[in-house]
XYZ file of C-alpha atoms in Angstrom:
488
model
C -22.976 121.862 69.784
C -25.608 122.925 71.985
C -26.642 127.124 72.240
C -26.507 127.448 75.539
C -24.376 130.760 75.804
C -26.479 132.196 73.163
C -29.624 131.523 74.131
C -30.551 135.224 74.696
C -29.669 136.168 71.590
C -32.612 134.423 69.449
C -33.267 136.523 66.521
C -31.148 139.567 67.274
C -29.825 139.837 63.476
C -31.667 141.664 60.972
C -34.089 138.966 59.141
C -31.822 139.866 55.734
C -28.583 139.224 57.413
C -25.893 137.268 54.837
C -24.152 134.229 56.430
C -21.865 131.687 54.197
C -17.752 131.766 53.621
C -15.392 133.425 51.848
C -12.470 132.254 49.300
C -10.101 133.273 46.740
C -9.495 132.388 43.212
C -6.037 131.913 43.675
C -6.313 129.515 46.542
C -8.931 127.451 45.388
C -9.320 126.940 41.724
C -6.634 125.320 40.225
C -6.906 125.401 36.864
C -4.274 127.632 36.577
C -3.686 127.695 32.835
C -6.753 125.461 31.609
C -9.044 127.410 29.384
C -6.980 130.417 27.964
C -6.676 131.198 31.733
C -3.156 133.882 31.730
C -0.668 134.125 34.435
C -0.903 135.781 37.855
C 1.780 137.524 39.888
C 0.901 134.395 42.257
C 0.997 131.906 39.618
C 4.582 133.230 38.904
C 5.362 132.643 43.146
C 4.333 129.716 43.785
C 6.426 128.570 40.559
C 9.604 130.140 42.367
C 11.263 127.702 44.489
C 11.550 128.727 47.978
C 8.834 131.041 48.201
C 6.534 128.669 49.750
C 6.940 127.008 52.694
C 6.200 123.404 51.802
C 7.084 123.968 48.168
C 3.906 123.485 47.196
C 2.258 125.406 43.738
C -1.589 126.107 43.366
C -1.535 124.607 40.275
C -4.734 122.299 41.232
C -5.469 124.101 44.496
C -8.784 122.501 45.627
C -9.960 122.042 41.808
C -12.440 124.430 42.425
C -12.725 124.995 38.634
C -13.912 121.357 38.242
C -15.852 120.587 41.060
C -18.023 123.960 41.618
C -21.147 122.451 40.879
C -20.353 119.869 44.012
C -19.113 122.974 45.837
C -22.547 124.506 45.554
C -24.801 121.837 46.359
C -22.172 121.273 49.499
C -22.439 124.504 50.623
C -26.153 124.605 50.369
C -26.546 121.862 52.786
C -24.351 123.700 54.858
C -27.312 126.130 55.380
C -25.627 129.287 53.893
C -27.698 132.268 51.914
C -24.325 134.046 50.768
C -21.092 132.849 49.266
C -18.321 135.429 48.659
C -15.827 134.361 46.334
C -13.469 136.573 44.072
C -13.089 136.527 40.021
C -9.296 135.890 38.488
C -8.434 138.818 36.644
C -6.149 136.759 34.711
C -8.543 134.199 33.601
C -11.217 136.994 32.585
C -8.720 139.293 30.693
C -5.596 137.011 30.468
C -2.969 139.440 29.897
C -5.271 142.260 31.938
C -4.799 145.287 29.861
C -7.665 147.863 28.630
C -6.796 146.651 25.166
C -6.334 143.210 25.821
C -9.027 140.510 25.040
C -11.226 139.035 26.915
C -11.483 135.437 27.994
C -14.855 133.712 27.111
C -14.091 130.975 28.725
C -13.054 132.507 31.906
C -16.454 134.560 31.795
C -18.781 131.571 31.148
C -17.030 129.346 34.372
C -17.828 132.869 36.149
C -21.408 132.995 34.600
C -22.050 129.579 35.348
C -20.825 129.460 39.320
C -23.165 132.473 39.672
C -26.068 131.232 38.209
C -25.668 127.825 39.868
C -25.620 129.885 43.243
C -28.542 131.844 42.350
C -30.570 128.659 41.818
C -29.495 127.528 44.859
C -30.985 129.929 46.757
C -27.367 131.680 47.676
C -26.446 135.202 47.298
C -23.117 135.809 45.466
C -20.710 138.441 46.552
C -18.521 139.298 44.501
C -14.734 140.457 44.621
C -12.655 141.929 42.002
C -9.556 141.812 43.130
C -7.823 138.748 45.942
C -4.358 139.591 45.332
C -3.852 137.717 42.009
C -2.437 141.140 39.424
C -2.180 139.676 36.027
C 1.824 138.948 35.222
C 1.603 140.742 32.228
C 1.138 144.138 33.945
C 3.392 143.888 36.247
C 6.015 143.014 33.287
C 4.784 145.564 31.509
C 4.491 148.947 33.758
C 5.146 147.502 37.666
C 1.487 146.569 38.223
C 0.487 149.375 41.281
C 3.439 151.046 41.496
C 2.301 152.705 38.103
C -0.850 154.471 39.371
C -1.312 156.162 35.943
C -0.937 152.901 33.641
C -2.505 150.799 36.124
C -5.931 152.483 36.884
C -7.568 152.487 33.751
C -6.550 148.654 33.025
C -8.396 147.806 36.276
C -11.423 149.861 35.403
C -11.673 148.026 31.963
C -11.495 144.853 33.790
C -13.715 146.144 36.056
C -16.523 147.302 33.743
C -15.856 143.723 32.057
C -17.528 142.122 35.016
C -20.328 144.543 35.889
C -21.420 144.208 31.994
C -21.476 140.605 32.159
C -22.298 139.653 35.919
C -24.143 142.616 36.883
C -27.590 141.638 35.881
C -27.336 138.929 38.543
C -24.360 140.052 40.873
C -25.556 142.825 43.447
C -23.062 143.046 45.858
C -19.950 143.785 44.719
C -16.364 144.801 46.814
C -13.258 146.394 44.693
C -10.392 145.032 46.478
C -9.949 142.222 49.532
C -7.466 143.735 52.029
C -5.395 146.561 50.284
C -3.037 146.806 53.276
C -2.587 143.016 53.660
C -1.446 143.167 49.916
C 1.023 145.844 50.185
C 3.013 144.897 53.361
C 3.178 141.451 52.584
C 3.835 142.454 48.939
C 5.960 145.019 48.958
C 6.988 146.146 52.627
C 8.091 142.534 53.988
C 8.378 140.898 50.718
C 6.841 137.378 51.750
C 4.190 137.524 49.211
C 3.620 138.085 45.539
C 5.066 140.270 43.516
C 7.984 139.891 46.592
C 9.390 142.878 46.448
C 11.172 144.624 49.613
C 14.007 146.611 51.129
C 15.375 143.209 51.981
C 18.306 142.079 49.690
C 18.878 138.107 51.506
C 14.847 138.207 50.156
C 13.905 139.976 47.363
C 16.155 141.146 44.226
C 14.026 144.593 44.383
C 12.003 147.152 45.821
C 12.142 149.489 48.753
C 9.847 148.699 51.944
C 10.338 152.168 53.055
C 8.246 153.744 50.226
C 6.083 151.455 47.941
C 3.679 150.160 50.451
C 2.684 153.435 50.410
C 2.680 153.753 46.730
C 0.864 151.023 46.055
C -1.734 151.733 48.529
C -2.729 155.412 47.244
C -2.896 153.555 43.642
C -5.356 150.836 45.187
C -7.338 153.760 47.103
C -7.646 155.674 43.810
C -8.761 152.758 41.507
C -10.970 152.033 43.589
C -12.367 155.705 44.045
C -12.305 155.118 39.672
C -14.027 151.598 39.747
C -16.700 152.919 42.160
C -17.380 156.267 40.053
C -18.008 154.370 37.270
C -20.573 151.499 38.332
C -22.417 154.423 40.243
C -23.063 156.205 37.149
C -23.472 153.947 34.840
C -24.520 150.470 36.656
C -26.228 151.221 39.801
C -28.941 152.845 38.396
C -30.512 150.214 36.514
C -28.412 146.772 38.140
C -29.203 148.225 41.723
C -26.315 146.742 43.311
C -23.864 148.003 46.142
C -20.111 148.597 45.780
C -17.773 149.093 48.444
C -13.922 147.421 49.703
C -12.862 144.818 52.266
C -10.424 146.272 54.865
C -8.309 144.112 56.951
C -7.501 144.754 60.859
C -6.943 143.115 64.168
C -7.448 144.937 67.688
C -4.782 146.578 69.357
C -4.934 146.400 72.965
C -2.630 148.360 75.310
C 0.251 146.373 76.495
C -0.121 148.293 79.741
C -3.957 148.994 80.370
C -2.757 151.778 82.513
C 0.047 153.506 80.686
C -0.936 156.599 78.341
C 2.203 155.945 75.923
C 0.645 152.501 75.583
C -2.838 153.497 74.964
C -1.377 155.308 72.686
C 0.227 153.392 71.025
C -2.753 151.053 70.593
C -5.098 153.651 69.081
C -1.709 154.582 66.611
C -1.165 150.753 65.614
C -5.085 150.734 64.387
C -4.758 153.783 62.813
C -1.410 152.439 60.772
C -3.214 149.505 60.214
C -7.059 150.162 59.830
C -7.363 153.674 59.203
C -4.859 154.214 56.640
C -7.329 153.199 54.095
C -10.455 153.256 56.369
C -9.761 157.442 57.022
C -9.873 158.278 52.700
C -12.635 156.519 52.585
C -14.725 156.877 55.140
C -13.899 160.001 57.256
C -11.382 162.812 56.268
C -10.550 162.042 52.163
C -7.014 161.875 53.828
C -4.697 159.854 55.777
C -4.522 159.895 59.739
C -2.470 162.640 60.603
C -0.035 159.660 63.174
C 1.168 158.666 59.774
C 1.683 161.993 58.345
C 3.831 162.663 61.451
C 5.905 159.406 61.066
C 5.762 159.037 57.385
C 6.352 162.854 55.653
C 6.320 162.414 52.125
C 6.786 159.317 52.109
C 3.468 159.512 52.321
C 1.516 159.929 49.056
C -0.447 163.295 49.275
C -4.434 163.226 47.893
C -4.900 165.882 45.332
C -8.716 167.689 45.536
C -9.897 165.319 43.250
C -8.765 161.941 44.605
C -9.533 163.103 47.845
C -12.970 163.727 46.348
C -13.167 160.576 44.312
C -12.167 158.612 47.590
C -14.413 160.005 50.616
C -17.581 157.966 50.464
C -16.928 155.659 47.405
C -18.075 152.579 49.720
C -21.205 151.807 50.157
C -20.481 149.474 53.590
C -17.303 149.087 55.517
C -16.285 145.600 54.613
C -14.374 144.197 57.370
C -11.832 141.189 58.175
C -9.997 140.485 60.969
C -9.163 137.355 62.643
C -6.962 138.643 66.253
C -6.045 140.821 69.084
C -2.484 141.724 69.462
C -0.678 143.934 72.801
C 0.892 146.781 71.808
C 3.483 148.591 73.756
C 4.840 151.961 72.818
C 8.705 152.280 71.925
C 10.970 155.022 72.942
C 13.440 154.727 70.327
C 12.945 156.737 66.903
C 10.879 154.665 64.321
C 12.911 153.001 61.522
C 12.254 153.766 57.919
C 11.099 150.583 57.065
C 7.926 150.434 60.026
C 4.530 150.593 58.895
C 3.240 149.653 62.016
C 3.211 153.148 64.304
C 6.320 152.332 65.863
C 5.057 150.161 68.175
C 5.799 146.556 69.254
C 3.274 143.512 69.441
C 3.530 141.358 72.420
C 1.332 138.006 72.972
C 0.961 138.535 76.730
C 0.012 142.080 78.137
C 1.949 143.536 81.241
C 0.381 141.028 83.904
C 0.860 138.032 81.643
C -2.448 137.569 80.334
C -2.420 135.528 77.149
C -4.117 137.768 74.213
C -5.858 134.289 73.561
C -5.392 130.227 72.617
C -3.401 129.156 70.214
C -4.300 127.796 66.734
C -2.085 125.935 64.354
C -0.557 129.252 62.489
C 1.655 131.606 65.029
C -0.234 135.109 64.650
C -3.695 133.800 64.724
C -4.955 133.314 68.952
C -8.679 133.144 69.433
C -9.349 136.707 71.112
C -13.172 137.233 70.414
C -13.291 139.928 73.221
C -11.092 141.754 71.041
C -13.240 141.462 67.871
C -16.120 143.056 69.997
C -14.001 145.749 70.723
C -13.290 146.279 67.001
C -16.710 146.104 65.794
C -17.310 149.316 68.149
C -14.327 151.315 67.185
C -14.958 150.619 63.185
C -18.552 151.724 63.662
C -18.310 154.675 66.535
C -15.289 156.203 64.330
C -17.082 155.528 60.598
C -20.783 155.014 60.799
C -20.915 152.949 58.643
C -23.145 149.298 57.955
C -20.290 146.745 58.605
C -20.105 143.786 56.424
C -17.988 140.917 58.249
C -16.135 139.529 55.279
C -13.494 137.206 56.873
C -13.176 135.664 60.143
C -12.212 131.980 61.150
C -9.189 130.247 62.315
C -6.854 126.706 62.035
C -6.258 124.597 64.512
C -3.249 121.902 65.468
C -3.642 118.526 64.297
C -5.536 118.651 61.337
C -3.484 116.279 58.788
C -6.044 113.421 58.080
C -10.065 113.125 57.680
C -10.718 111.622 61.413
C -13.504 110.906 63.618
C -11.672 113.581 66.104
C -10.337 116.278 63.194
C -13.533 116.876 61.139
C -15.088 117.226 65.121
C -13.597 120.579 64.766
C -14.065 121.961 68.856
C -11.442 124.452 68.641
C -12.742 126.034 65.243
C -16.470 125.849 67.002
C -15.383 127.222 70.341
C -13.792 129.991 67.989
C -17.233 130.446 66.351
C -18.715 130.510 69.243
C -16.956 133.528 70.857
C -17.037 135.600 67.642
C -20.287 135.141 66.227
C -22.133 134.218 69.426
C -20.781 136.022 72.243
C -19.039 138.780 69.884
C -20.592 139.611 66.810
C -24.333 139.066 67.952
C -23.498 141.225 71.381
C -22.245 143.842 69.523
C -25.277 144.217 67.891
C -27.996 143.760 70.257
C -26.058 145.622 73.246
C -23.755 147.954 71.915
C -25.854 148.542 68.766
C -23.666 147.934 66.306
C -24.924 147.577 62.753
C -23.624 144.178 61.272
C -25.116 142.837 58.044
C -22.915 139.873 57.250
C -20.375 137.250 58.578
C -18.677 134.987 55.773
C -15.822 132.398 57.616
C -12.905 131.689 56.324
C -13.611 129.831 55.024
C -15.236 126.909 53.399
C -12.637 124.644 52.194
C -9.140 123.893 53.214
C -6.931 125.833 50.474
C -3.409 127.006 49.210
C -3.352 129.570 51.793
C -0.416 131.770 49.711
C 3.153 131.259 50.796
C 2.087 128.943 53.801
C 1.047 126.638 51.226
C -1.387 123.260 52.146
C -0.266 123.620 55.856
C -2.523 126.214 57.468
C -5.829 124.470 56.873
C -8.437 126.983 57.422
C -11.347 124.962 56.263
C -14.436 124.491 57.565
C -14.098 121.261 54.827
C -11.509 118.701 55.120
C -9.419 118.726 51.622
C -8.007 115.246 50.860
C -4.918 116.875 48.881
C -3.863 113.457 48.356
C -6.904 111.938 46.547
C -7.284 113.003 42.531
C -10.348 114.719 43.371
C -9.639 116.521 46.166
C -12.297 114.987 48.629
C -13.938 116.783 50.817
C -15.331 116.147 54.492
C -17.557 118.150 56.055
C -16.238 119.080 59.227
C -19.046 120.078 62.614
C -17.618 123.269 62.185
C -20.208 124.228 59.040
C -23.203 122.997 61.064
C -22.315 124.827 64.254
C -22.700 127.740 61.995
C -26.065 126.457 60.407
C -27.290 126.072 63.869
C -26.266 129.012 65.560
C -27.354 131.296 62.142
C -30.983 129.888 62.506
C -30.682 130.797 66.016
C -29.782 134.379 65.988
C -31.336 135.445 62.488
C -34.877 137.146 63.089
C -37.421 134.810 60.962
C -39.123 137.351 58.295
């Protein structure tokens, strides 16, 4: 674990700079009904048989609930100053309505984590929303495809958590990866609620519109959600609010080829800028998808526009890849919400986009993530916030002397943080304030269940308590943090 190919890099992040990992309440808790704790839309999959691959439910997940105290004191001797975890909507306001009541229970686990962080000396970020709608809403009104029903019941459990968090909570992000959400959810149909345009898959739903939908309604909420703490938080809490946005880099298949470089810069657009553009740029989508889309497309009215444009206060950024994209010549089908394009794993001259880890879309392509950092920040000039990035890798299925030695996870770490993330900053000039892995514990990782293990902790699924072993993976990162972090 030595520094060597960082060595010039010694203090080149801001002195204030947030390092630590990121989870999900619906991976990691358990708990899933314990203490008045209602039903998610992923509570409901993972009860579905056949939706997961190994059949597995979260239903105990890491028992996260139980052992956070453990978590805490692990993570502090892991050398971390941040830890961004998200709040169960379902276990704050159990049936998630604006009339609904609300969970004390769920609140004082919530209160508690936070204030053993805080004593702890780690800085909690906090996210509203990881995926997991409450079952009821969906039942009652379609969850997002409802825009009008839906908004205010997320603002009310919104203003919930700034009330009761907000005195000690200062960083807070709306929504983890809108677009991951909605084409998983509701364009392929792999993930909760499942819905699609795929009959052999899904019982409803229509890929070729409510992606769409759905997104507009999570871009608006948020515009809502934002508004409001602004107003009537910010003042006095003097916090920061702002969204998570997935994205990997799109390279051209063909270096060389216009279409293809096209193509590229289309396939971030479909993928990035769809929410990134609202938000951040125009108060409007890119125009590529207007072409492709029509009105299929949701169309901004004044105000939403208005509400949207500059409701974050950071670009908050995941992204784990690098893909090659080549451009296709055939008119795009009404279910793509990818530009048209097609995404290759070798580029024209057979160069690998990167090695393989244990889960088929995820290569280690680091030079790629540099390239991203530059886009995001040349195109939206904006303070980026790394809020996800890590990897598997092949092998890991018991606690040994060779698995929790984790060299393909710190090679990983290596090229993104080190030769990517740190680069970016001191030679390209890119303004990064945070990197949280993914992340700290192996977890349910959604419909892939226990097998993609993503940890930079071993989970013992196995044992009643859900052991953990530290893997070299979390000191790398201790090591190479006190490295590149200017000393105050």
């Amino acid at each position: 674990m030595d520094l060597k190919s960082v060595e010039d890099l010694k203090g080149v992040l801001r002195p204030d700079f947030f390092h630590g990992y990121a989870t999900a309440a619906a991976q990691i808790e358990g708990a899933w009904d314990k203490d008045g704790k209602g039903v998610s839309i992923w509570d409901t999959f993972g009860h579905t048989p056949g939706k997961v691959s190994d059949g597995s439910t979260a239903d105990d997940a890491v028992r996260a609930y139980d052992f956070y105290r453990e978590d805490v004191a692990l993570m502090k001797s892991y050398g971390v100053n941040a830890y961004r975890f998200s709040l169960a909507w379902s276990r704050i306001i159990p049936l998630g309505g604006r009339d609904d009541p609300v969970n004390e229970q769920g609140i004082q686990y919530y209160s508690d984590l936070i204030d053993e962080l805080i004593r702890n000396g780690i800085t909690p970020f906090v996210t509203l929303f990881h995926w997991d709608t409450p079952q009821t809403l969906e039942d009652r009104y379609g969850g997002m495809l409802n825009q009008e029903a839906y908004t205010p019941d997320f603002v009310r459990y919104a203003r919930v958590c700034f009330e009761r968090f907000g005195d000690r909570v200062k960083h807070w992000i709306t929504y983890n990866e809108p677009g991951v959400y909605t084409l998983a959810g509701y364009a392929a149909g792999v993930h909760a609620p499942a819905r699609s345009s795929f009959r052999d898959r899904n019982a409803e739903g229509d890929s070729s519109t409510e992606p769409f939908i759905v997104a507009h309604t999570e871009l608006v909420s948020h515009g809502h959600v934002s508004r409001m703490y602004r107003e009537e938080f910010q003042p006095h809490q003097k916090g920061t609010i702002g969204i998570t946005l997935h994205g990997n880099w799109s390279e051209p298949w063909d270096e060389d080829d216009p279409l293809d470089q096209a193509a590229a810069e289309r396939a971030r657009e479909f993928e990035i800028s769809w929410f990134a553009d609202p938000l951040y740029k125009t108060g409007d989508y890119p125009a590529s998808m207007r072409a492709q889309l029509g009105d299929r497309l949701p169309r901004f009215t004044a105000e939403e526009s208005k509400l949207v444009l500059g409701s974050s206060d950071f670009y908050g950024m995941n992204s784990y890849t690098t893909f090659f994209v080549k451009h296709k010549t055939t008119p795009a089908d009404i279910n793509d919400h990818k530009g048209n394009v097609e995404s290759h794993d070798e580029n024209k001259h057979g160069v690998s986009r990167g090695e393989e880890s244990d889960t088929p879309w995820l290569r280690a392509a680091p030079g790629g993530f540099r390239k991203l950092l530059n886009w995001i920040y040349k195109r939206y000039q904006m303070p980026i916030y790394v809020t996800e990035n890590g990897t598997t890798a092949k092998g890991e299925v018991a606690p040994t002397p060779e698995v929790l030695n984790d060299t393909f996870r710190i090679k990983f770490f290596e090229g993104y943080v080190g030769n990517a993330l740190a680069r970016a900053v001191k030679e390209d000039g890119v303004d990064i304030r945070s990197y949280f892995a993914w992340t700290f514990t192996d977890n349910w990782e959604w419909a892939a269940g226990y097998s993609d293990r993503f940890g930079c902790t071993f989970i013992d699924y196995e044992s009643e308590e859900k052991k953990r072993y530290p893997k070299q993976s979390a000191y790398y990162l201790d090591k190479v943090f006190k490295h590149l972090i200017q000393q105050a």
